[in-house]
Coordinates of C-alpha atoms (C1' of nucleotides) in Angstrom, one line a residue:
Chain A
X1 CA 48.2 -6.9 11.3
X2 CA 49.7 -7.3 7.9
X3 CA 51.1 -11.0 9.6
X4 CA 52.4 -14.3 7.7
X5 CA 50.4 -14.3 4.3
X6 CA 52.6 -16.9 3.5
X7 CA 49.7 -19.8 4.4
X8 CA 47.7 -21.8 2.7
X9 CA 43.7 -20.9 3.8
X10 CA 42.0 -24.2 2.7
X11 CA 44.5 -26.2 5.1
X12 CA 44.3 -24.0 8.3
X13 CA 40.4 -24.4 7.5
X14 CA 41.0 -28.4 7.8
X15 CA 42.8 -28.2 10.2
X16 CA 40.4 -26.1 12.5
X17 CA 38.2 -28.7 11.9
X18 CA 40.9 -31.8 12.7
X19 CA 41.1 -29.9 16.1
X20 CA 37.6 -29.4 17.3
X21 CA 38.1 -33.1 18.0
X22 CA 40.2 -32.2 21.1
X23 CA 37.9 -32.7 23.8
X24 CA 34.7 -33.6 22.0
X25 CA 34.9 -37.1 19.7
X26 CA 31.9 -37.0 17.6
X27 CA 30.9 -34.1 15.5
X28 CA 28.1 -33.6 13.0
X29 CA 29.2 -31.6 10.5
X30 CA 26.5 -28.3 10.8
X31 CA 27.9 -28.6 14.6
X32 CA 31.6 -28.7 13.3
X33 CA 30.5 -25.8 10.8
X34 CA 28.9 -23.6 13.7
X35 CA 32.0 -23.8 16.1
X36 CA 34.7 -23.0 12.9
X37 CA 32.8 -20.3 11.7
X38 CA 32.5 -21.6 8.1
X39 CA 29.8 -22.7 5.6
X40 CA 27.9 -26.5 5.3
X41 CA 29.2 -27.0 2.3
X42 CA 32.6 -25.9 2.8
X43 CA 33.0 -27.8 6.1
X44 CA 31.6 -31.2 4.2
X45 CA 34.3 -30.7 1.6
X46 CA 36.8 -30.2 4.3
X47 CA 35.9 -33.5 5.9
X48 CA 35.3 -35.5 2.8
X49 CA 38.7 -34.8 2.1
X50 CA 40.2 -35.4 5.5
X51 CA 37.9 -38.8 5.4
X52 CA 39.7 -39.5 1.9
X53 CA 43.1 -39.5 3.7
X54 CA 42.0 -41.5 6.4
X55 CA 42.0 -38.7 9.6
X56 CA 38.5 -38.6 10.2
X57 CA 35.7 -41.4 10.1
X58 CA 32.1 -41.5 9.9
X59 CA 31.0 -43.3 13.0
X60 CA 28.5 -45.8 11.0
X61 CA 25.0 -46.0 12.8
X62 CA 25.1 -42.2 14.5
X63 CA 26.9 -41.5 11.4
X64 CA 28.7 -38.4 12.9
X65 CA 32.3 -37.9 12.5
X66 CA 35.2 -38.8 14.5
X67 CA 39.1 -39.0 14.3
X68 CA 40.2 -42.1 12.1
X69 CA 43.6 -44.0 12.6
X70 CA 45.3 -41.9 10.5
X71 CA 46.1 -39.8 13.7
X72 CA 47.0 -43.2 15.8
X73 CA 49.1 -43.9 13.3
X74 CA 51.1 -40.9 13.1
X75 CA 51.2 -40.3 17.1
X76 CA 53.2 -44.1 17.3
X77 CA 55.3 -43.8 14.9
X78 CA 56.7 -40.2 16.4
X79 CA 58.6 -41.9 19.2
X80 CA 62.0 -42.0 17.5
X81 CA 65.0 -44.1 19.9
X82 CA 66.2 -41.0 21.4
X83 CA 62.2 -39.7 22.3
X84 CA 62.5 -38.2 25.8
X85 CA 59.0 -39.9 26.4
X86 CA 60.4 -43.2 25.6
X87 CA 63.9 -42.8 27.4
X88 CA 62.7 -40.8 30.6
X89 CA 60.4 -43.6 31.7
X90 CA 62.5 -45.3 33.5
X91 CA 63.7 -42.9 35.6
X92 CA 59.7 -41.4 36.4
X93 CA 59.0 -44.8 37.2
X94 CA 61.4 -45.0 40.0
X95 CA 60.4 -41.3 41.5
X96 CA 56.9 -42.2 41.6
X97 CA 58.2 -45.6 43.4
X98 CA 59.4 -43.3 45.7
X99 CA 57.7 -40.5 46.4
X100 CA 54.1 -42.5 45.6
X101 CA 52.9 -39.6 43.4
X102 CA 51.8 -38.8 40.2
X103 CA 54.8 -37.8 37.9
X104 CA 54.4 -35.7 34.8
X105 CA 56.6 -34.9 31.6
X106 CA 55.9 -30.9 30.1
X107 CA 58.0 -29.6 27.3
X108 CA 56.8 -26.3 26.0
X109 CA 55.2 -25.5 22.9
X110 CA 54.6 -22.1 21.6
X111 CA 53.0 -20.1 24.5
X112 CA 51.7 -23.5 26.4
X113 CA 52.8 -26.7 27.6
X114 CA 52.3 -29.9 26.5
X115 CA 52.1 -33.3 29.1
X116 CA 54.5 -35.7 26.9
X117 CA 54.4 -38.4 28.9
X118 CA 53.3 -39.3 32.8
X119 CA 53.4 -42.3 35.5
X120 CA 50.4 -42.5 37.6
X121 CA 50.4 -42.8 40.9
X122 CA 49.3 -45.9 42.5
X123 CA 47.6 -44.5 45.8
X124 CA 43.9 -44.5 46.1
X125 CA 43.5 -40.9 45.8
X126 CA 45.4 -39.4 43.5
X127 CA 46.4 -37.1 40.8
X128 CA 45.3 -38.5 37.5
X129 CA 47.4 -36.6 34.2
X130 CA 46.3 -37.8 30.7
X131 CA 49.6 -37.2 28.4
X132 CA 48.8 -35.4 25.5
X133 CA 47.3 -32.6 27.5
X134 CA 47.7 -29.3 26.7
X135 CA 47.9 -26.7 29.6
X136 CA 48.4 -23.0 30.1
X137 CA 52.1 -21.6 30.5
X138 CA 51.2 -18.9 33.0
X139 CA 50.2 -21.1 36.4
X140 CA 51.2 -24.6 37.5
X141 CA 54.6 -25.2 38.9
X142 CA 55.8 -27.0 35.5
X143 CA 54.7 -23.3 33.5
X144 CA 56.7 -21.8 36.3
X145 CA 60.2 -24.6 35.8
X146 CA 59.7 -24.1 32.0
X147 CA 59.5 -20.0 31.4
X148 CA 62.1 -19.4 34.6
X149 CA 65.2 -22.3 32.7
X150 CA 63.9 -20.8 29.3
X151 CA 65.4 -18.1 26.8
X152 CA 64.0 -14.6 27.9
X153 CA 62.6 -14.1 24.6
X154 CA 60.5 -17.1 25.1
X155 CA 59.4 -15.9 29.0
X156 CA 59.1 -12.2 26.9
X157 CA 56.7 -14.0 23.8
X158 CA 54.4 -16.1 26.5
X159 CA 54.2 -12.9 28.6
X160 CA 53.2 -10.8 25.6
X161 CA 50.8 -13.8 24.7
X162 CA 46.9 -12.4 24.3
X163 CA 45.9 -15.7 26.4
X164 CA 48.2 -14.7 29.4
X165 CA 46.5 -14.3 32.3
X166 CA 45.9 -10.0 32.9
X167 CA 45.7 -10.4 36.6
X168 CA 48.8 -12.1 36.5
X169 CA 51.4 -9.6 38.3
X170 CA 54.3 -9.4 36.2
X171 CA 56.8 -7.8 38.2
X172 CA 56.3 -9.8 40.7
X173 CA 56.1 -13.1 38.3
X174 CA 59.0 -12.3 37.1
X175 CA 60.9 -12.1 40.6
X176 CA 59.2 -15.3 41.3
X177 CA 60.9 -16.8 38.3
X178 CA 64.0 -15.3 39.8
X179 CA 63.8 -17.2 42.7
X180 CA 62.7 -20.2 41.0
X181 CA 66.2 -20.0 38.8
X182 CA 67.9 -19.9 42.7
X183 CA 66.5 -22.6 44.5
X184 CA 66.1 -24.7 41.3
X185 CA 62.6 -25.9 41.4
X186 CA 59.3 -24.8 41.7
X187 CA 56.1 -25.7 43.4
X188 CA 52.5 -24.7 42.9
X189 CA 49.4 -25.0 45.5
X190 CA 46.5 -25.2 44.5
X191 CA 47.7 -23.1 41.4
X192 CA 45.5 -24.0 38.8
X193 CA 43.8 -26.8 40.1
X194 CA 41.9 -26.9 43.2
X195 CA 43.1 -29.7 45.3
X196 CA 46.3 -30.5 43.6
X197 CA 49.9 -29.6 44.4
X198 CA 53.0 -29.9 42.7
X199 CA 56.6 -29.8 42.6
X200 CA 58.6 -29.1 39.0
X201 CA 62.1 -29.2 37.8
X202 CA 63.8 -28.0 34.6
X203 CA 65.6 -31.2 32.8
X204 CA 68.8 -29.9 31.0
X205 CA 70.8 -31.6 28.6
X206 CA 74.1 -32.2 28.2
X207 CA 74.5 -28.9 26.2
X208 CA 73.1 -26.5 29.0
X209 CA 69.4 -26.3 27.5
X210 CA 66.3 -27.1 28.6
X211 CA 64.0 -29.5 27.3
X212 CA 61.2 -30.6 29.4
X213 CA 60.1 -29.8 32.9
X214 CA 59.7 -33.0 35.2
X215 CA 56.9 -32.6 37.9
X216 CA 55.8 -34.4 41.1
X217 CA 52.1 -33.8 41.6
X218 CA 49.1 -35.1 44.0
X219 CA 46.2 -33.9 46.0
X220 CA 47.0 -31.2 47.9
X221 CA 46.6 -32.6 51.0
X222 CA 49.3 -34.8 50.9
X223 CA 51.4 -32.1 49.2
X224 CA 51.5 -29.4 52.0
X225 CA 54.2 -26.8 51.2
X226 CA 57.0 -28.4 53.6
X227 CA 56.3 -31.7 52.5
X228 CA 56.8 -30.3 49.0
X229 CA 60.3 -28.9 50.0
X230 CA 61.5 -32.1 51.7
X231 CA 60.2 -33.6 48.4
X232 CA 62.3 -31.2 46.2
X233 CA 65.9 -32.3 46.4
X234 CA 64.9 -35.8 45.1
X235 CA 62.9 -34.7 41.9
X236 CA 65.6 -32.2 41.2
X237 CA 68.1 -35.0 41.5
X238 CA 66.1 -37.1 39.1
X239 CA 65.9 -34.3 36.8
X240 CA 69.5 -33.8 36.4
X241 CA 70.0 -37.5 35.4
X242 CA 67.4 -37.7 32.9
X243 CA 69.2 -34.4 31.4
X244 CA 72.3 -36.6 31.5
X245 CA 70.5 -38.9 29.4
X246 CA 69.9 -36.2 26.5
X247 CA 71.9 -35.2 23.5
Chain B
X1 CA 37.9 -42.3 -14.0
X2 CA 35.8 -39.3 -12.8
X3 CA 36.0 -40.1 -9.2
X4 CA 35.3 -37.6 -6.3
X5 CA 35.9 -34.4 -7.3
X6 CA 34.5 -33.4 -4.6
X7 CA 37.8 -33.1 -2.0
X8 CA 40.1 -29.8 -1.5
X9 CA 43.3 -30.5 -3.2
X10 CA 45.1 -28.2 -1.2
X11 CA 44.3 -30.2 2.3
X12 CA 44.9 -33.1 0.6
X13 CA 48.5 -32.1 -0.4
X14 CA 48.9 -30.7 3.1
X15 CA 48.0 -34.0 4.4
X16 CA 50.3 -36.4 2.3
X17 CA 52.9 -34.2 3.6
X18 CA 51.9 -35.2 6.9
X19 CA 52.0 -38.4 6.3
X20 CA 55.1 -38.5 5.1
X21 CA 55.9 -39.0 8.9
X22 CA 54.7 -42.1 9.1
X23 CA 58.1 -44.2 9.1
X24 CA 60.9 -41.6 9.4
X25 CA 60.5 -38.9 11.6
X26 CA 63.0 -36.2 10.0
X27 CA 62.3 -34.6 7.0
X28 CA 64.1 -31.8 4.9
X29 CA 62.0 -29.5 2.9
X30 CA 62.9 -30.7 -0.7
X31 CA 63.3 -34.0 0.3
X32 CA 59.3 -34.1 0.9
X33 CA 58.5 -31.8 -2.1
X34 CA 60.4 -35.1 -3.7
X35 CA 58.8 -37.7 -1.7
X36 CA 55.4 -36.1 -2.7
X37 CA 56.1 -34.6 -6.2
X38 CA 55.4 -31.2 -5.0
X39 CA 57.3 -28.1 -5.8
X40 CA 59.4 -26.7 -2.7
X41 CA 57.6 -22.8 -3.1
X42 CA 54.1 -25.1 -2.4
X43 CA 55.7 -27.7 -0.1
X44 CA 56.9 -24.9 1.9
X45 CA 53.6 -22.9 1.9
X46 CA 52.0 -26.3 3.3
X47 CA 55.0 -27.0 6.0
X48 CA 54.5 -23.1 7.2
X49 CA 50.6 -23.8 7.4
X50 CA 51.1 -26.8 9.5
X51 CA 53.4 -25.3 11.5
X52 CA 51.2 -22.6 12.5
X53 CA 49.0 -24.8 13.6
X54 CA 51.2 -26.6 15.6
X55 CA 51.2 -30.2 13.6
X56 CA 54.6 -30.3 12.5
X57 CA 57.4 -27.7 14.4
X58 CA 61.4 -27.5 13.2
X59 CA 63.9 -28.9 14.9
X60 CA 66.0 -26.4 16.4
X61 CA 69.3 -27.2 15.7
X62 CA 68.9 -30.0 12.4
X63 CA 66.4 -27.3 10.9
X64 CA 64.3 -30.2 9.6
X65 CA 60.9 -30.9 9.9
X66 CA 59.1 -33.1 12.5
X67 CA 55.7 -33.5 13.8
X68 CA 54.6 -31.4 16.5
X69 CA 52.4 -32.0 19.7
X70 CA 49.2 -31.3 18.2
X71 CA 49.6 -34.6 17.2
X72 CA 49.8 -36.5 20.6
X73 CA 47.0 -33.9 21.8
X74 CA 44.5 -35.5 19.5
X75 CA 45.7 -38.7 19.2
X76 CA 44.9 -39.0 23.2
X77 CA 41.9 -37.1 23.3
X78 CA 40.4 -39.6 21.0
X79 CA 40.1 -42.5 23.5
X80 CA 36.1 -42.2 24.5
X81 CA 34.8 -43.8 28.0
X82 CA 33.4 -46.9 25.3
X83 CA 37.3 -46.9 23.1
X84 CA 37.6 -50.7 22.1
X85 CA 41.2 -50.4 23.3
X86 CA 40.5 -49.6 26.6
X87 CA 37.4 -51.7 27.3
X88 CA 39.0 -54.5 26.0
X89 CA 42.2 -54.2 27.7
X90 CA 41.7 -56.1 30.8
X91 CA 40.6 -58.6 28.6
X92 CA 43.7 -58.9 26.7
X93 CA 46.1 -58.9 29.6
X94 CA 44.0 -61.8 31.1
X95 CA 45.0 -63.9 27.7
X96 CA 48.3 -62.9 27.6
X97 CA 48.9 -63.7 31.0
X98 CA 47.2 -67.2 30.0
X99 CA 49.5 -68.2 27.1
X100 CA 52.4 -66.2 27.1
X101 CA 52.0 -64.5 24.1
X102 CA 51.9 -61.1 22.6
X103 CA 48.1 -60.3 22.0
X104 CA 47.1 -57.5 19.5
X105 CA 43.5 -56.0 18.4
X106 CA 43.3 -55.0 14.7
X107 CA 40.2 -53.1 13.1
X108 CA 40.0 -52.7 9.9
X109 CA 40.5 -49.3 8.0
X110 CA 39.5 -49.2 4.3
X111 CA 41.8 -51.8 2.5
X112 CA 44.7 -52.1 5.0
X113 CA 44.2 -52.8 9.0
X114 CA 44.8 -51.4 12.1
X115 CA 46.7 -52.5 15.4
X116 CA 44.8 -50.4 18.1
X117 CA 45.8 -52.0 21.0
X118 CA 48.6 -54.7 21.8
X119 CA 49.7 -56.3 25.4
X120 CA 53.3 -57.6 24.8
X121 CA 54.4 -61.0 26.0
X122 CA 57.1 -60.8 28.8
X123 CA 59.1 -64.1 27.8
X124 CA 62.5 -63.3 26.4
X125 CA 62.2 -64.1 22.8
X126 CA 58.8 -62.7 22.2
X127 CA 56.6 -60.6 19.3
X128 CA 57.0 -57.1 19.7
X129 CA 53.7 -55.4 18.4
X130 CA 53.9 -51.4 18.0
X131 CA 50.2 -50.1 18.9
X132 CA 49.4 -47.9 15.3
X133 CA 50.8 -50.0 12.9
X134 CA 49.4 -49.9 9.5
X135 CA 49.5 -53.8 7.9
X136 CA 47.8 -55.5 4.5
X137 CA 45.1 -57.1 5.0
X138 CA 45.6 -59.6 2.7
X139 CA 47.7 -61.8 4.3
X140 CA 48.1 -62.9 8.3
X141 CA 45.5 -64.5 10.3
X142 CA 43.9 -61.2 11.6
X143 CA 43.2 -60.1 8.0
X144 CA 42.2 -63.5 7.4
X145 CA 39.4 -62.7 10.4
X146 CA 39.0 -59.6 9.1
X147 CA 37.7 -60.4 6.3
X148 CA 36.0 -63.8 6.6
X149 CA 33.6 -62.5 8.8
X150 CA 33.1 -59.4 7.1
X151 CA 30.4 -57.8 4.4
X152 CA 30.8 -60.0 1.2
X153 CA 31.3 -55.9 0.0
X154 CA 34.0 -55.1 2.1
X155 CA 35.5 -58.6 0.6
X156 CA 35.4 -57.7 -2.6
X157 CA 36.5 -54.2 -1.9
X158 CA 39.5 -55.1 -0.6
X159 CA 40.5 -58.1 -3.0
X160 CA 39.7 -55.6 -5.8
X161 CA 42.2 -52.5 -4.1
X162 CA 45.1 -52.1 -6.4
X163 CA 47.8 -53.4 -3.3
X164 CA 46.3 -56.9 -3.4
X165 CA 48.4 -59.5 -3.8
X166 CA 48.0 -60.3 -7.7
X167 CA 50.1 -63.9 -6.6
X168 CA 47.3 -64.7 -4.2
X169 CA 44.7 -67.6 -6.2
X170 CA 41.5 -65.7 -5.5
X171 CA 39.1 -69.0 -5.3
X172 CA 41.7 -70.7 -3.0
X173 CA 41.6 -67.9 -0.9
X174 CA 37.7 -67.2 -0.7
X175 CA 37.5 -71.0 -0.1
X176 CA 40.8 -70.5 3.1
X177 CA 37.9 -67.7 4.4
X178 CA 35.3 -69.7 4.5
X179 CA 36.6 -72.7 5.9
X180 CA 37.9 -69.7 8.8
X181 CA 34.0 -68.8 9.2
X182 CA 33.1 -72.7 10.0
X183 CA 36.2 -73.0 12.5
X184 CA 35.7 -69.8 14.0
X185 CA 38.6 -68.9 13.8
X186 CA 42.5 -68.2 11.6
X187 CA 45.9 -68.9 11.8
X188 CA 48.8 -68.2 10.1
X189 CA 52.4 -69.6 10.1
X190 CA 55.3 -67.6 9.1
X191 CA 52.8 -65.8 6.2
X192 CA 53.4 -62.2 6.6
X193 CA 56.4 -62.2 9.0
X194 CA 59.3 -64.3 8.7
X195 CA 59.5 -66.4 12.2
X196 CA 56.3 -65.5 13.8
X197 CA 53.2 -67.3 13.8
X198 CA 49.6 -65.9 14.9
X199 CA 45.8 -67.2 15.8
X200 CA 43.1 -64.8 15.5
X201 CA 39.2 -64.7 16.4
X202 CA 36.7 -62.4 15.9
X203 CA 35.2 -59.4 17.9
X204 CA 31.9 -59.5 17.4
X205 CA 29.2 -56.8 19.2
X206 CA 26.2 -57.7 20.4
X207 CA 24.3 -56.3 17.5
X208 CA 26.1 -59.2 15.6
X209 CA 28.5 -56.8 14.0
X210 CA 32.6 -57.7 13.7
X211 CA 34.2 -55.0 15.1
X212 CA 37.7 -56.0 15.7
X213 CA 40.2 -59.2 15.3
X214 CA 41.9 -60.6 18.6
X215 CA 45.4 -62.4 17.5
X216 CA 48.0 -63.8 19.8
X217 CA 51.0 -64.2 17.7
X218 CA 54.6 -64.9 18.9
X219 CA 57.8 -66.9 17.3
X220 CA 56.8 -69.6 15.0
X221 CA 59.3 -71.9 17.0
X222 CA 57.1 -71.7 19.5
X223 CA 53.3 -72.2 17.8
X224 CA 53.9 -75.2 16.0
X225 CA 50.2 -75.0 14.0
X226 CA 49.4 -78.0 16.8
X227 CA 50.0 -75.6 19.7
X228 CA 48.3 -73.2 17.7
X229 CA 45.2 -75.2 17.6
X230 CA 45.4 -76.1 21.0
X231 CA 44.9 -72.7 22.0
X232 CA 42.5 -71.6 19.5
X233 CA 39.7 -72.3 22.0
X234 CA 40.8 -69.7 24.8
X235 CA 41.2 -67.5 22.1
X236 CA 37.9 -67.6 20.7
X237 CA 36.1 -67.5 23.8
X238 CA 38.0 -64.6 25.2
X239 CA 37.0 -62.8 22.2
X240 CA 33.5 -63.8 22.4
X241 CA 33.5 -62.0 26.2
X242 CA 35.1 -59.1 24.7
X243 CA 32.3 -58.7 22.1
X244 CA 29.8 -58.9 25.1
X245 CA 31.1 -56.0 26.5
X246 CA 30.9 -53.8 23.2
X247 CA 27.8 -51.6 22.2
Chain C
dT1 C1' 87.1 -18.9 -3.9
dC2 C1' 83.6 -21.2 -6.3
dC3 C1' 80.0 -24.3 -6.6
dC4 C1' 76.1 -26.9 -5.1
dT5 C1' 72.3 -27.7 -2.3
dC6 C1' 68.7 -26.2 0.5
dG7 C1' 65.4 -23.0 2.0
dT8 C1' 62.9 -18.5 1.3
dT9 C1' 60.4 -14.9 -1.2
dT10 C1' 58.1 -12.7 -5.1
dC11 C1' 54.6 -12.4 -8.5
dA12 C1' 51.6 -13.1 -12.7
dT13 C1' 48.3 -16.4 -14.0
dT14 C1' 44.7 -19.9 -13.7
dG15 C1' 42.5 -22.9 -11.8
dT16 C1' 40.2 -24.0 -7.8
dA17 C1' 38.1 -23.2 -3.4
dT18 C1' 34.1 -20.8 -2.2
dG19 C1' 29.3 -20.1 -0.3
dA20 C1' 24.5 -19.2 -1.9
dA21 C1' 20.9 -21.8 -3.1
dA22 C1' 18.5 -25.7 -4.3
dC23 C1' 17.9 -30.4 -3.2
dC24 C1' 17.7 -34.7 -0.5
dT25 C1' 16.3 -37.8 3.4
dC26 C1' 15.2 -38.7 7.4
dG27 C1' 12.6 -38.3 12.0
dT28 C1' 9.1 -35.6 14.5
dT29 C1' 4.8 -33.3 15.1
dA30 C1' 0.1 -31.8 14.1
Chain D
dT1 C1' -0.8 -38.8 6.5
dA2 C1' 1.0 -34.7 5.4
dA3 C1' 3.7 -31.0 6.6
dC4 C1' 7.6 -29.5 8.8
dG5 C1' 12.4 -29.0 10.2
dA6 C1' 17.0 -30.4 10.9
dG7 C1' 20.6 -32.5 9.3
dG8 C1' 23.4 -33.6 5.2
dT9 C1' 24.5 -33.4 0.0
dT10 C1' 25.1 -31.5 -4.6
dT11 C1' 25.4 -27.8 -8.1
dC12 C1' 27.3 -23.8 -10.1
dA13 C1' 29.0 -19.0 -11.3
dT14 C1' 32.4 -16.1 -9.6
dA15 C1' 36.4 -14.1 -7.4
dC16 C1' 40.3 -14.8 -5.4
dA17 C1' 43.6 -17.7 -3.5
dA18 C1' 46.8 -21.5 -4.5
dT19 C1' 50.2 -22.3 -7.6
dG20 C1' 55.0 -22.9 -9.6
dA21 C1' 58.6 -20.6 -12.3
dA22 C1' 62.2 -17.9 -11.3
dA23 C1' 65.1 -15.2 -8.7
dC24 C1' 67.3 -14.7 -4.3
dG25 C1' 69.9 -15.8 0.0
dA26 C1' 72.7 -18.7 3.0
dG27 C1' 75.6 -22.2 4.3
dG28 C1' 79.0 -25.7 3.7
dG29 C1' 81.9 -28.6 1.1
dA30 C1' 85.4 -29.2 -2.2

DNA sequence: TCCCTCGTTTCATTGTATGAAACCTCGTTA
DNA sequence: TAACGAGGTTTCATACAATGAAACGAGGGA
């Protein structure tokens, strides 16, 4: 375990801290110093720094801590002219038109995926995805799209991951990935989340890679496994032309 | 000169680096250890520590530098059931639907403000308002808000911060805020931005605290201060509803 | 082929991050 | 009212971790 030395300790320290506000908004700082592991007065340093630069505030009256607009800031200026997120929307908007479910954007990152961007369905039940989301690689039908299409050293590093699932099969994952490669899309029931189907499809860009996964999803209900299939051709059509879309 | 010294210097290195994203998304290693007067070995050590933590990741292909997901992960995991720029978005699609216009929400941060939340216009020459945009808050009629109805503290804070205009006639200006406080509310024609014009009102809580400024700005060809004065009154009162609905 | 630029790695040195402890400042309880 | 406890803040000696000079490697133009 002799890993990268080549880090600086003070900043992965500050940034443990910037990320216990995933999930949870306001901190105080002994309850930010119990969940990192670290000391009072090392934690208050940490956050009067990361207050100095603007990425955290001190919510005045509870006078706990929470993200500042540093973080805003940074997330809206990502979105460059050629951001999937940005030029992709189009095209989700018109398959959730016509399917009338949810539809979700997942690129991979590291050993999970990441929900980039998303158009809600409009139905009264339905499948509600937050972008920004951060979700396991292992289950899911867009995990499934994004391993299969991806580098085998990638599906070999997620596999190998400590946080993949042991129960997990992985002979017979892998042949499911196999399969997946064959038809061309995936589809989950009730995989991860009780209730809620989906169907996923690699996007490739014009220079054979793949970038994101593009996935249908809705309550599972309405997503029975043959509706899923009749379903398929049309997301994995829409997939292909966003690809055409990217470098 | 003896300021705080009570901040990490390494996090705070590691977090201009960061923010060197703000405005151009691409970055080469020694062009940030020159944008931040850094030397490559420590700009290096920074970029591998934020890259293990998955706030910046490398472009495959370019090899440069670019902001990773963790980024969009906090960023929307910030937004609380009680977020300003959700409450208040109904709100602001009601007034934009009333004039026309674009209508933005700015809260102050330290010296400078904030646009949290914009609904853009739909005519064809319109004001396009980026949501995370960083502005002075010196000059425009949200600043102008801003600060008239602010602590006289804050005030001096900001007319005292180094990036104050030195052109702008102090008195003349105190005596511009508090003619703003009588009226209620600010305009401003062609001050910050060439060709757009904007009226702003105060969001004010129901402890009597500003919280926030509501502006509707578009093309100066089209407010004409006489049209902006026309539709001060809609303005103001919609902010006054929005500051009903706030803690 | 030779540069020149850019990124990576090493390493001695020092300065700086660290955490224990003491110190505040509230709000709560006896 | 006083005593308490649970935050948060500040101080300080010490060790060790961050630093930057320098050397190294890798492309890619010229």
């Amino acid at each position: 375990m002799d890993e990268e030395k080549r880090t600086v300790r003070a900043v992965e320290r500050a940034l443990d801290v910037l990320l216990c506000f995933t999930g949870k908004s306001e901190w105080g700082l002994s309850e930010i110093a119990g969940k990192v592991g670290l000391h009072k007065s090392t934690v208050h340093r940490l956050l009067a720094t990361l207050e100095n630069r603007g990425f955290v505030i001190r919510d005045e009256g509870t006078e706990k801590y929470r993200l500042g607009f540093r973080i805003l800031e940074l997330s809206s200026n990502q979105s460059r002219p050629d951001d999937p997120s940005i030029v992709l929307l189009p095209e989700m908007e018109r398959l959730r038109n016509e399917l009338g479910e949810t539809v979700s954007l997942y690129v991979r990152d590291r050993t999970e995926r990441v929900r980039i961007q998303a158009v809600q369905s409009e139905q009264p039940i339905r499948r509600v995805a937050p972008v920004g989301a951060r979700l396991p690689l292992s289950v899911g039908a867009s995990s499934k799209v994004l391993l299969a299409f991806a580098d085998p050293a990638v599906r070999a590093e997620a596999m190998a991951d400590p946080a993949w699932p042991q129960a997990l099969d992985k002979a017979a994952y892998t042949r499911q990935l196999e399969d997946i490669v064959a038809r061309g899309y995936a589809t989950s029931f009730e995989e991860r989340e009780p209730g809620a189907a989906a169907v996923a499809a690699p996007i490739v860009n014009r220079s054979g890679k793949q970038v994101a996964a593009l996935a249908v999803s809705g309550p599972s209900n309405r997503m029975a496994p043959e509706v899923m299939h009749r379903q398929a051709p049309a997301i994995v059509e829409a997939a292909k032309r966003m690809g055409a879309l990217l470098g």
